Tab-separated table of C-alpha atoms and ligand atoms in Angstrom:
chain	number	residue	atom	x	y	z
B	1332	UNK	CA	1.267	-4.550	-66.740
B	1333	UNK	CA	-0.286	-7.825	-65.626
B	1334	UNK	CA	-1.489	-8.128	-62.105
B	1335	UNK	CA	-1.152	-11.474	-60.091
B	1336	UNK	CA	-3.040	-12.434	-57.270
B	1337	UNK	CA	-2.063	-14.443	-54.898
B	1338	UNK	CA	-4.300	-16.153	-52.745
B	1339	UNK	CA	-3.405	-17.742	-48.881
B	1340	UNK	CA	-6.199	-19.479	-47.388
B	1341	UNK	CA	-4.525	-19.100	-43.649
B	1342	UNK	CA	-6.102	-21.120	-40.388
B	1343	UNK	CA	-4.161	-21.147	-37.236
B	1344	UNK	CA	-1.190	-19.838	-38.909
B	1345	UNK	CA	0.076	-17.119	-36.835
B	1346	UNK	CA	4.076	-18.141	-37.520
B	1347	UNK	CA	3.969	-18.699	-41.198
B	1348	UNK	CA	2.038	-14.983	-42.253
B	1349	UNK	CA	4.996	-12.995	-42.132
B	1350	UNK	CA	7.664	-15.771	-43.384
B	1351	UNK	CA	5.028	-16.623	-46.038
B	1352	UNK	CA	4.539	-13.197	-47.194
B	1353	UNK	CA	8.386	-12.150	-46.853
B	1354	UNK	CA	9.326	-14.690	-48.886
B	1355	UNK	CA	6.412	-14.586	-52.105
B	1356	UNK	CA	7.289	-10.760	-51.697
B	1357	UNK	CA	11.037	-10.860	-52.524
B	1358	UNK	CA	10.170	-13.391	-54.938
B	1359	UNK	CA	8.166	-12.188	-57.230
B	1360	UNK	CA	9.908	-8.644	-57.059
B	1361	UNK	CA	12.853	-10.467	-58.130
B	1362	UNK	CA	11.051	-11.922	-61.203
B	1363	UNK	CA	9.456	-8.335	-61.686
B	1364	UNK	CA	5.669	-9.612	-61.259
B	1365	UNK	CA	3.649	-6.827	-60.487
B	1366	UNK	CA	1.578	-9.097	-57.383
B	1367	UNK	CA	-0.974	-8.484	-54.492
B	1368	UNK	CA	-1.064	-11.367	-51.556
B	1369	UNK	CA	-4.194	-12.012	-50.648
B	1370	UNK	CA	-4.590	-13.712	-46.792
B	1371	UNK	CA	-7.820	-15.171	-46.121
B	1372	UNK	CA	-7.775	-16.029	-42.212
B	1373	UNK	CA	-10.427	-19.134	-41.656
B	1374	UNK	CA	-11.936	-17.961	-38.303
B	1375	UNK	CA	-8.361	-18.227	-36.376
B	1376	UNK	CA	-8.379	-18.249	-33.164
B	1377	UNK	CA	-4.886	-17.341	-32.772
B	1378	UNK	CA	-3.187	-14.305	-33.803
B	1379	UNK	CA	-3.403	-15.119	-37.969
B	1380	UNK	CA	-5.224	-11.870	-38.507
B	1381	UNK	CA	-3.573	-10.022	-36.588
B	1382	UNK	CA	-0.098	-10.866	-38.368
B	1383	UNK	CA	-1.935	-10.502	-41.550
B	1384	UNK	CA	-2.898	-7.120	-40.558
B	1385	UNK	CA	0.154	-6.008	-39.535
B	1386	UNK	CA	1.827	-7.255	-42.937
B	1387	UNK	CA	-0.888	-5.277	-44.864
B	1388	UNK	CA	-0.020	-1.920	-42.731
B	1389	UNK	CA	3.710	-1.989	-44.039
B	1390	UNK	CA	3.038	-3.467	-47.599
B	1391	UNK	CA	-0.290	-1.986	-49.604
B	1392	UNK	CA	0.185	-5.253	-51.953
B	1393	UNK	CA	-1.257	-7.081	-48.925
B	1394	UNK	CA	-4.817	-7.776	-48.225
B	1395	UNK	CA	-6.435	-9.598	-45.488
B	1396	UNK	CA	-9.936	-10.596	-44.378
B	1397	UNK	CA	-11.256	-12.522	-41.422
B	1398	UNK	CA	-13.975	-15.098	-41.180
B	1399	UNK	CA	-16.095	-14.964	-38.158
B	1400	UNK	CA	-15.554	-18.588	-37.277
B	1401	UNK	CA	-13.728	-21.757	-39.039
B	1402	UNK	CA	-15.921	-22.315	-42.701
B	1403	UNK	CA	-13.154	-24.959	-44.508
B	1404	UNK	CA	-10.533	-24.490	-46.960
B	1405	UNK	CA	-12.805	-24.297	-49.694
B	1406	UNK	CA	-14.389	-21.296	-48.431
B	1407	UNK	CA	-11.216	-19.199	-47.925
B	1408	UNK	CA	-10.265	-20.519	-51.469
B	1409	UNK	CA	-13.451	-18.887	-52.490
B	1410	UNK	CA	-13.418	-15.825	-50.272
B	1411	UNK	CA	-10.060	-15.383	-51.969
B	1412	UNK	CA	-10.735	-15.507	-55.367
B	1413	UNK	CA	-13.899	-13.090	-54.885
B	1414	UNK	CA	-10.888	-10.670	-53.252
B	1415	UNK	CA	-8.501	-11.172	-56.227
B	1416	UNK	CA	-8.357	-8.202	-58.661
B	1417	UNK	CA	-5.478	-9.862	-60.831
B	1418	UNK	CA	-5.089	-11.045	-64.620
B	1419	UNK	CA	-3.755	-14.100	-62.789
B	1420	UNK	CA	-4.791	-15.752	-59.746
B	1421	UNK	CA	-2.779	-18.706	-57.846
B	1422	UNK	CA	-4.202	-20.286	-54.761
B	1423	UNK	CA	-1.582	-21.860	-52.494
B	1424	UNK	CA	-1.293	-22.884	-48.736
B	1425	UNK	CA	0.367	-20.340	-46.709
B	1426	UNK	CA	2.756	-23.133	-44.966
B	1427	UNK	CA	5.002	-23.153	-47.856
B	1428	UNK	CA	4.562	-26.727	-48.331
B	1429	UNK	CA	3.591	-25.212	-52.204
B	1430	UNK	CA	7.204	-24.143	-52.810
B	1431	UNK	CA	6.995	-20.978	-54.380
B	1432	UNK	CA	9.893	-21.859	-56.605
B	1433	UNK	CA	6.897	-22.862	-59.010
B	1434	UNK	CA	5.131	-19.348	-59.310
B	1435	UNK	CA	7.558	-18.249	-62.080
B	1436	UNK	CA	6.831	-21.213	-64.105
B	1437	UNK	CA	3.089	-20.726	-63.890
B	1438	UNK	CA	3.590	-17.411	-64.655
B	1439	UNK	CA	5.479	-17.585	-67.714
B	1440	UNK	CA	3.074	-20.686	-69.199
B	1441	UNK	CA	0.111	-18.600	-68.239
B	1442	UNK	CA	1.554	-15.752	-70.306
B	1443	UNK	CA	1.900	-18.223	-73.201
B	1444	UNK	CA	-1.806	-18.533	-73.284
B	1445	UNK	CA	-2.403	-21.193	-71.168
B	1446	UNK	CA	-5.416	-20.395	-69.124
B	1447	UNK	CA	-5.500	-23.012	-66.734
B	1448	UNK	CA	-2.130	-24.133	-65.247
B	1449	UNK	CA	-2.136	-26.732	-62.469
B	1450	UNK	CA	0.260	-27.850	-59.426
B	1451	UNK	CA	0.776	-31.590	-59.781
B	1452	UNK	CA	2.459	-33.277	-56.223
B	1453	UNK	CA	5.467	-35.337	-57.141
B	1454	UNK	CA	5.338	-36.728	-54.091
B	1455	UNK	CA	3.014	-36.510	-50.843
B	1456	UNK	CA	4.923	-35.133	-48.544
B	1457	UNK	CA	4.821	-37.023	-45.188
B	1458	UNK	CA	1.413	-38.853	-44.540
B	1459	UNK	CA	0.846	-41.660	-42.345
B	1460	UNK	CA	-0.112	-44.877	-44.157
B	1461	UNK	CA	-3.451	-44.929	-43.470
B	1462	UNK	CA	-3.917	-41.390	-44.682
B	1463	UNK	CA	-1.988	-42.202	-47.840
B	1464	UNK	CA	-4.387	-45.640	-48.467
B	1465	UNK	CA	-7.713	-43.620	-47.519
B	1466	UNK	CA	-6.231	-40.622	-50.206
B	1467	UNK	CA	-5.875	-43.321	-52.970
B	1468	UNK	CA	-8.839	-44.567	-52.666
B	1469	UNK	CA	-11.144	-41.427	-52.692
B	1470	UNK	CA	-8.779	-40.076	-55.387
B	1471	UNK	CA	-9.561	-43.172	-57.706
B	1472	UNK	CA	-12.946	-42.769	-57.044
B	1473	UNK	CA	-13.123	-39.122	-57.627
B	1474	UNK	CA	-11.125	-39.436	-61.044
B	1475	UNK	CA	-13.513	-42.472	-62.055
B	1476	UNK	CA	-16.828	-39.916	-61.121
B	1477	UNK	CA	-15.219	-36.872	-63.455
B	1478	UNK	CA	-13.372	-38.990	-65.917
B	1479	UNK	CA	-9.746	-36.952	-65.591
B	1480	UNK	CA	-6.832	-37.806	-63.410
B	1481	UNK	CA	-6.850	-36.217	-60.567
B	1482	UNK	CA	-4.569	-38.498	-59.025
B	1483	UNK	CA	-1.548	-36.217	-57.602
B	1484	UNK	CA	-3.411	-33.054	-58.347
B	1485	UNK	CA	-3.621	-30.354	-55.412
B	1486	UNK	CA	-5.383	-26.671	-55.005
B	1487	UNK	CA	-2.259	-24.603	-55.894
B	1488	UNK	CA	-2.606	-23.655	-58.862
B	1489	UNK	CA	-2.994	-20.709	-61.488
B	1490	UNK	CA	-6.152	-18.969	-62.912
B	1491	UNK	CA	-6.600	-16.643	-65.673
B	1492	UNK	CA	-9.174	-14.277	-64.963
B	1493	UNK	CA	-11.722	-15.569	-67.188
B	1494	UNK	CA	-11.746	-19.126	-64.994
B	1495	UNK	CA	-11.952	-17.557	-61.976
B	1496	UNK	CA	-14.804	-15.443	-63.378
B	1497	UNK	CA	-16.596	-18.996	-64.281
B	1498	UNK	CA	-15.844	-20.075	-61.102
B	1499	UNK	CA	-17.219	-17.282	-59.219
B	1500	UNK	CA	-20.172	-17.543	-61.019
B	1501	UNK	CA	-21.502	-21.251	-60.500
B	1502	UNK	CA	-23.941	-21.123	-57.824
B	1503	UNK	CA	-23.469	-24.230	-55.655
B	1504	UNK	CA	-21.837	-23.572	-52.300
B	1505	UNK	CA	-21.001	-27.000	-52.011
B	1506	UNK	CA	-17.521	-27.114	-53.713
B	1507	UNK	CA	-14.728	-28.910	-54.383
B	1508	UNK	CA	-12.225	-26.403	-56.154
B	1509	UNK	CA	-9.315	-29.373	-56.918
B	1510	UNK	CA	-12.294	-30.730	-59.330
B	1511	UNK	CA	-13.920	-27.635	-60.478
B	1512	UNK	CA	-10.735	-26.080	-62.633
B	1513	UNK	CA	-11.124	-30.053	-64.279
B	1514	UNK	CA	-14.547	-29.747	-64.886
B	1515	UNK	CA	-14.289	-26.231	-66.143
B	1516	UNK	CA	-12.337	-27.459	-68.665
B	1517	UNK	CA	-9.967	-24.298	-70.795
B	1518	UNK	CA	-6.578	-24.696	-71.923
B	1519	UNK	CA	-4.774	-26.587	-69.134
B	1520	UNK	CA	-0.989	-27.509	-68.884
B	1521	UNK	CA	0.556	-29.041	-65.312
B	1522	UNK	CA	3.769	-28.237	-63.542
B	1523	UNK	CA	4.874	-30.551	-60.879
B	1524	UNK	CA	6.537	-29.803	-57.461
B	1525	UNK	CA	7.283	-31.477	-54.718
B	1526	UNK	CA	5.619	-31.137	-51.959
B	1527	UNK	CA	7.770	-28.927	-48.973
B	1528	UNK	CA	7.594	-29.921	-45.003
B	1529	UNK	CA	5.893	-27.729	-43.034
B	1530	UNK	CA	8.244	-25.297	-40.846
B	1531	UNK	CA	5.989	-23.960	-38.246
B	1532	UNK	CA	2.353	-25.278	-36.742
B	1533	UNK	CA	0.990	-28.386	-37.714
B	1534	UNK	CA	-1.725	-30.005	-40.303
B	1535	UNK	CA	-5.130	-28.756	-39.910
B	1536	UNK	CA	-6.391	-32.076	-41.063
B	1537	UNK	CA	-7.720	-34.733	-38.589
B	1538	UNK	CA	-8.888	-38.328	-40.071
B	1539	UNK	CA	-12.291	-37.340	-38.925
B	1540	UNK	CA	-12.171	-34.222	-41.155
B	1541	UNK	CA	-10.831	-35.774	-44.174
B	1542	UNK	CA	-13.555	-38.689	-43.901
B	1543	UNK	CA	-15.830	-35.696	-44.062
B	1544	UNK	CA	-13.950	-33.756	-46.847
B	1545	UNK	CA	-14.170	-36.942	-49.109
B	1546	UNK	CA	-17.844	-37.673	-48.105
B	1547	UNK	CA	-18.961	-34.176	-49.267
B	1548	UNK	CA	-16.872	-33.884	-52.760
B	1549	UNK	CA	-17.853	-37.013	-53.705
B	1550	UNK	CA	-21.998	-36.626	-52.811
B	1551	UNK	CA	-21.180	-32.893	-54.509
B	1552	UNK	CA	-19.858	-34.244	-57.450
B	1553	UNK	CA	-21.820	-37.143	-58.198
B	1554	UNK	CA	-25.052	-39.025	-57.942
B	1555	UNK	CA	-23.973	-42.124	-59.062
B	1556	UNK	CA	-23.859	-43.523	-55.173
B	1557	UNK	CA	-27.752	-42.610	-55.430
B	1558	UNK	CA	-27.761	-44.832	-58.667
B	1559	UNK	CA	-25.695	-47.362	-56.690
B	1560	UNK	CA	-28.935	-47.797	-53.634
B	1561	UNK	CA	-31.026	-48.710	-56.594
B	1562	UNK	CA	-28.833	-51.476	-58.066
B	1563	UNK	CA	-28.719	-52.776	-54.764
B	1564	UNK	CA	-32.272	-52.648	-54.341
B	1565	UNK	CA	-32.443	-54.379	-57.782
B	1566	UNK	CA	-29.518	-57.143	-56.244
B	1567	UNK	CA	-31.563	-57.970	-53.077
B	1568	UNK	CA	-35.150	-58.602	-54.572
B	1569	UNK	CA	-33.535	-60.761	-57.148
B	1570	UNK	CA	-32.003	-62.091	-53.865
B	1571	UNK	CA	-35.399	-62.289	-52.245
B	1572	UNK	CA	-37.088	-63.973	-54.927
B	1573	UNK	CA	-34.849	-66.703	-55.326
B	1574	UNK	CA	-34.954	-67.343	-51.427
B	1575	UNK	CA	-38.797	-67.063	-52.136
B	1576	UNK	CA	-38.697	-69.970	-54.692
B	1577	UNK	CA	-36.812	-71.979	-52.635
B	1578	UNK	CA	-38.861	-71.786	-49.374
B	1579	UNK	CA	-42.143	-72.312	-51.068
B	1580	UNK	CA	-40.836	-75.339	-52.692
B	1581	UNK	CA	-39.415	-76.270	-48.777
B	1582	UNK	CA	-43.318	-75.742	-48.156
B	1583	UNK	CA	-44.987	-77.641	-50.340
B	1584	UNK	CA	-42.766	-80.642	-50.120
B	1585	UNK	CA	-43.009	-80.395	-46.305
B	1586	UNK	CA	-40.077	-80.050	-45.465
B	1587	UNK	CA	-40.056	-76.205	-43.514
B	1588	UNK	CA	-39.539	-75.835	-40.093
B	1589	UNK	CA	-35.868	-75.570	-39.609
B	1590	UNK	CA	-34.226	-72.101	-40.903
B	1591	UNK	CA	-34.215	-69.826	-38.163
B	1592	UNK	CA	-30.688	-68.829	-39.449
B	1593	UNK	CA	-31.714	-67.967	-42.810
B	1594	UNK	CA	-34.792	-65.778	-41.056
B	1595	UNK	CA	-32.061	-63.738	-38.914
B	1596	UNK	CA	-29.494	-63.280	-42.103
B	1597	UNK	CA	-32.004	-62.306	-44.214
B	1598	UNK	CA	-33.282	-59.855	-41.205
B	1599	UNK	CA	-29.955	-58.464	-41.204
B	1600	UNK	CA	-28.847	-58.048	-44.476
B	1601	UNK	CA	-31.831	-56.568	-45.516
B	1602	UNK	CA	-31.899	-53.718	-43.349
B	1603	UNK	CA	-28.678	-53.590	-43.838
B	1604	UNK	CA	-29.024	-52.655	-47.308
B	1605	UNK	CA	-31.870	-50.379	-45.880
B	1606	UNK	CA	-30.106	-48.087	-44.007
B	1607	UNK	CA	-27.096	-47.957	-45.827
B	1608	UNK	CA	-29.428	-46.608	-48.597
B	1609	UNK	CA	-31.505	-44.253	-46.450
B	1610	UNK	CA	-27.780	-43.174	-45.298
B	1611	UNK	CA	-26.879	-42.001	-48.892
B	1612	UNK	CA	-30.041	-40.933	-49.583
B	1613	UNK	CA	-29.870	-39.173	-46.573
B	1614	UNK	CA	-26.164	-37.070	-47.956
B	1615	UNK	CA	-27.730	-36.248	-50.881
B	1616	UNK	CA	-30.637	-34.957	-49.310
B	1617	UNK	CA	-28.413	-32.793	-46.924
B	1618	UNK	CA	-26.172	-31.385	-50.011
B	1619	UNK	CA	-30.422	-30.305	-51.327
B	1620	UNK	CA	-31.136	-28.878	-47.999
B	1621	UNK	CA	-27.805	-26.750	-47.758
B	1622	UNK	CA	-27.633	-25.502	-51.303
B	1623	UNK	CA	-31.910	-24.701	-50.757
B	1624	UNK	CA	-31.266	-22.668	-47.668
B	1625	UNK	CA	-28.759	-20.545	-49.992
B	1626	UNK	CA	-26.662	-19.236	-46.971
B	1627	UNK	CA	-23.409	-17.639	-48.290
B	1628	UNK	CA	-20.141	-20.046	-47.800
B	1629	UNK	CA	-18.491	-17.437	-45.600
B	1630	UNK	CA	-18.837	-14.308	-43.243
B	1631	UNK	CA	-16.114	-12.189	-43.116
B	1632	UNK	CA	-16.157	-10.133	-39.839
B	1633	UNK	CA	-13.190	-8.054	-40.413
B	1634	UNK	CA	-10.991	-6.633	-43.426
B	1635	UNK	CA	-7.927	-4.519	-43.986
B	1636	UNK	CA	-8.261	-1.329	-45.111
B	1637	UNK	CA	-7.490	-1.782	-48.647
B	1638	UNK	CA	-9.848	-4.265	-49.386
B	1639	UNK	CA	-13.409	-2.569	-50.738
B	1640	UNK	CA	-16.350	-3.361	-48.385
B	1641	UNK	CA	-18.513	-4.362	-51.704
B	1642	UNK	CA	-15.451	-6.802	-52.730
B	1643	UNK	CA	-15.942	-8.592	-50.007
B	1644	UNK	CA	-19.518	-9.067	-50.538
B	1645	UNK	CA	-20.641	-12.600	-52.868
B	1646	UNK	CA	-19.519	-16.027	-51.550
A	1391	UDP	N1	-6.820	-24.236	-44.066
A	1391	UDP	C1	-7.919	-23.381	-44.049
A	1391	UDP	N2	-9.052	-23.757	-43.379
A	1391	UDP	C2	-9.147	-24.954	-42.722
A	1391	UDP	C3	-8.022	-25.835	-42.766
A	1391	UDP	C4	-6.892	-25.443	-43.452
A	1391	UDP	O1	-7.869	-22.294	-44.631
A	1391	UDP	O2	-10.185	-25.217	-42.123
A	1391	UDP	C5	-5.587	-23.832	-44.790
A	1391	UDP	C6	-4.302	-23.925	-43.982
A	1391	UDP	O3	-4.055	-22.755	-43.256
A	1391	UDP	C7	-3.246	-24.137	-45.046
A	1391	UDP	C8	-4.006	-24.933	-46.115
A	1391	UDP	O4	-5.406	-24.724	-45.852
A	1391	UDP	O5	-2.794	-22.929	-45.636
A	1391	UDP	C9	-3.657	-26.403	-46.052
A	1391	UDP	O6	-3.860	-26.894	-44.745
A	1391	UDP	P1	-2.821	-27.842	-44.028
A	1391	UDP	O7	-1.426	-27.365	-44.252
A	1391	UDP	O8	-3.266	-27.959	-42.610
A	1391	UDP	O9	-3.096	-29.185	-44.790
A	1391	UDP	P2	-2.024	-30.211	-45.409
A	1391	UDP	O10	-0.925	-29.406	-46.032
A	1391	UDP	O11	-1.562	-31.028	-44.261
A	1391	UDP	O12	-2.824	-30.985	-46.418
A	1392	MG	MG1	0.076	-27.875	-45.340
């Protein structure tokens, strides 16, 4: 019988473990899915793991492992999919805001042959304005860099094995898992849900760290911003020139002097354009250093029992 994994990337999420895991459990019993959870605590500093652990002692099906400090979403994602022994694998946030209503569905196109099946957001749940503005933008940018839609798409979703296999293999560190099932291509269908409110505990997402989030997917999927610094390079000598011309002529007809203004745009503009280029230059340079240096995406510093110590290696 077909195994599915289920994978909870958990950070500071002490009150939803047991709910969470209660509720996928009676689930997926009731649709006869043979299942393992799989809880991947982000370095929480409250009692996450310790929930998780005490899940795991009364249910085999449940695994848990702990990071030794906070390494991001994507690396429990990762962490988590490294864990996963299924045929299957869905990744969904263990608030519940990815109703689990949809795991059925996925299940049953996945065992029509569909290989990849993703979570498309009706709606998005309840965002502040500026959040929803800055997520439109960085989402039309992203689909524009990879050429798909990504518009509305999320990180629950299913995996067959062989996906996850291709994704375990690539060996960036720098990764932005929404994109990657996209770029991997395979035969893809979408379900769409609707987004749940959170019960318990709050979003882990400040505007700082979503600024950051986009900055790094975007540098990690593309170089065309490094393509950009050169057409502006291109744009401002043409610039330059031009201003050139037009003071020589000035010049030679005499008529110089004046222009103090045009010395302190230029002045400004131009390094300007300098340092936002040395700035992008300067991400791209950092995404080099990071994936150079090879360091894994995660330590875990603790594991339940039923999880192999040689699982947990990779990441
Ligand atoms: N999460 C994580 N590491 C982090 C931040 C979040 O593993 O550094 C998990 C979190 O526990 C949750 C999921 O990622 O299961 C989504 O986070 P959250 O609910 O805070 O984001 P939102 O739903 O507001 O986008
Ligand atoms: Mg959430």
């Amino acid at each position: 019988m077909a195994l599915l994994s289920i994978v909870l990337p958990s950070y500071n999420e002490e009150q939803n473990i047991a709910n969470t895991a209660q509720t996928l459990s009676a689930l997926l019993r009731q649709e006869q899915i043979d299942y393992e959870l799989i809880f991947v605590s982000d370095g929480s500093r409250d009692n996450t793991y310790r929930e998780i652990q005490k899940v795991s002692a009364q249910d085999p099906r449940v695994k848990g492992v702990q990071f030794s400090r906070n390494f991001g979403k994507e690396a429990s994602i990762f962490a988590g999919l490294q864990l996963a022994a299924g045929d299957a694998v869905i990744v969904m946030d263990c608030d519940l805001q990815h109703p689990p209503s949809v795991i059925p569905k996925m299940w049953s196109l996945w065992n029509a042959g569909y290989e990849v099946v993703e979570g498309i957001k009706t709606n998005r749940g309840r965002e502040s304005l500026l959040h929803k503005c800055f997520a439109g933008v960085f989402y039309r940018i992203m689909s524009g860099l990879i050429k798909m839609d990504m518009n509305a798409s999320s990180d629950y979703k299913l995996l067959d094995r062989k996906v996850v296999d291709v994704l375990l293999e690539l060996p960036e560190k720098n990764t932005f898992f929404r994109a990657l099932t996209f770029w991997a291509g395979f035969k893809t269908v979408s379900v769409e849900y609707e987004v749940q409110e959170r019960v318990y505990g709050e979003s882990k997402w400040s505007f700082f760290s979503l600024m950051r989030y986009a900055i790094t997917n975007v540098t990690s999927f593309s170089t065309l911003p490094l393509q950009l610094v050169t057409v502006l390079g291109v744009v401002s000598i043409l610039f330059s020139l031009a201003l050139a011309v037009q003071t020589l002529v000035k010049y030679l007809t005499g008529t110089a002097v004046e222009g103090f203004t045009t010395v302190i745009l230029l002045i400004l503009i131009i390094g300007g354009f300098i340092m936002l280029s040395l700035g992008v230059i300067g991400h791209y340079l950092a995404r080099i250093y990071e994936e150079v240096k090879g360091r894994p995406r995660y330590i875990i510093s603790q594991m339940t029992d039923n999880v192999r110590g040689k699982e947990a290696q990779g990441g």
